[in-house]
XYZ file of C-alpha atoms in Angstrom:
123
model
C -8.604 -10.316 18.678
C -7.791 -6.832 17.382
C -6.564 -6.562 13.778
C -4.095 -3.860 14.904
C -0.773 -5.254 16.072
C 0.419 -3.902 19.403
C 3.866 -3.021 20.705
C 5.764 -6.053 22.038
C 7.099 -4.160 25.059
C 5.564 -5.178 28.389
C 2.620 -3.005 29.490
C 2.627 -0.988 26.253
C -0.672 -1.069 24.396
C 0.149 1.394 21.622
C -0.099 0.264 17.973
C 3.089 -1.073 16.415
C 4.769 0.912 13.626
C 8.123 -0.896 13.264
C 9.578 -4.396 13.475
C 12.818 -5.229 15.288
C 14.901 -8.221 14.233
C 18.190 -9.354 15.741
C 20.922 -10.746 13.470
C 23.012 -12.609 16.013
C 25.747 -13.656 13.559
C 26.510 -9.991 12.792
C 25.729 -8.561 16.260
C 23.186 -6.281 14.619
C 19.697 -5.123 15.545
C 17.637 -4.186 12.467
C 14.699 -1.829 12.950
C 12.528 -1.419 9.879
C 8.960 -0.839 8.746
C 6.232 -2.965 10.282
C 6.414 -6.459 8.809
C 3.479 -7.663 6.737
C 2.662 -10.302 9.341
C 3.913 -11.175 12.811
C 6.873 -13.536 12.714
C 8.494 -15.516 15.500
C 11.675 -13.980 16.917
C 10.710 -10.507 15.659
C 9.387 -7.730 17.863
C 6.815 -5.127 16.874
C 7.432 -1.715 18.443
C 5.397 1.478 18.759
C 6.870 4.786 17.575
C 8.064 5.775 21.077
C 9.876 2.510 21.760
C 11.354 2.352 18.245
C 12.828 5.857 18.673
C 14.346 5.012 22.078
C 15.768 1.641 20.997
C 19.314 0.855 22.096
C 21.297 -2.297 21.370
C 23.589 -4.291 23.656
C 27.168 -3.079 23.977
C 29.195 -4.006 20.905
C 26.098 -4.350 18.733
C 25.132 -2.085 15.847
C 21.622 -0.727 15.255
C 20.542 -0.471 11.614
C 17.482 1.723 11.143
C 15.736 1.250 7.825
C 13.595 4.110 6.561
C 10.032 3.887 7.823
C 7.193 5.815 6.262
C 4.960 6.803 9.155
C 2.874 9.335 7.203
C -0.293 8.492 5.316
C 0.295 7.292 1.791
C -0.785 9.790 -0.829
C -1.222 9.239 -4.548
C 1.889 10.175 -6.495
C 1.906 12.284 -9.619
C 2.379 9.114 -11.659
C -0.747 7.537 -10.138
C -2.861 10.590 -10.907
C -1.475 10.871 -14.431
C -2.210 7.193 -15.114
C -5.782 7.652 -13.904
C -6.261 10.750 -16.073
C -4.886 8.911 -19.119
C -7.234 5.972 -18.533
C -10.236 8.324 -18.330
C -9.169 10.139 -21.527
C -8.711 6.830 -23.346
C -12.123 5.614 -22.230
C -13.764 8.861 -23.366
C -12.299 8.575 -26.863
C -15.126 7.529 -29.228
C -14.568 4.318 -31.158
C -16.158 3.285 -34.434
C -19.396 1.455 -33.863
C -20.399 -1.431 -36.089
C -23.732 -2.812 -37.200
C -26.974 -2.667 -35.224
C -26.499 0.398 -33.020
C -24.402 -1.398 -30.427
C -20.689 -1.236 -29.819
C -20.008 -4.253 -32.029
C -19.659 -6.728 -29.158
C -23.349 -7.381 -28.686
C -23.217 -5.661 -25.313
C -25.181 -2.804 -23.810
C -26.550 -0.470 -26.547
C -25.838 2.482 -24.231
C -22.119 1.642 -24.120
C -20.016 3.656 -26.572
C -16.497 2.604 -25.573
C -14.663 0.481 -23.041
C -11.138 0.598 -21.644
C -10.460 -2.089 -19.060
C -13.185 -1.811 -16.443
C -14.141 1.773 -17.449
C -17.125 2.306 -19.758
C -18.313 5.356 -21.693
C -22.092 5.440 -21.924
C -24.270 7.307 -24.406
C -26.485 9.996 -22.930
C -30.041 8.682 -22.371
C -31.364 11.762 -24.240
C -29.741 10.825 -27.558
């Protein structure tokens, strides 16, 4: 079975990009971003079918914002990464026997989370 979910419309094999849910109590069809997993009574639609969607007479269609473009790192993500690298590069006081004071790798100068700063092999 393919990990890509397909459009629920008959004879359409395009990948799904949105999920349609009917709220019968409110006579509303809700079209939003593709659900995390396939649920019963929900319909996955491709971009073409989601754009052409119409609801029964007397019903309202609510279209939630869908992000169809590729996700890109935000300025905050890049700034956080740069700050983590700067923090890891900051030298810390070393104690005792030429190691970093934790009995770890003698080449390790500093550590911040999973990032390590290593001493140059020439020194």
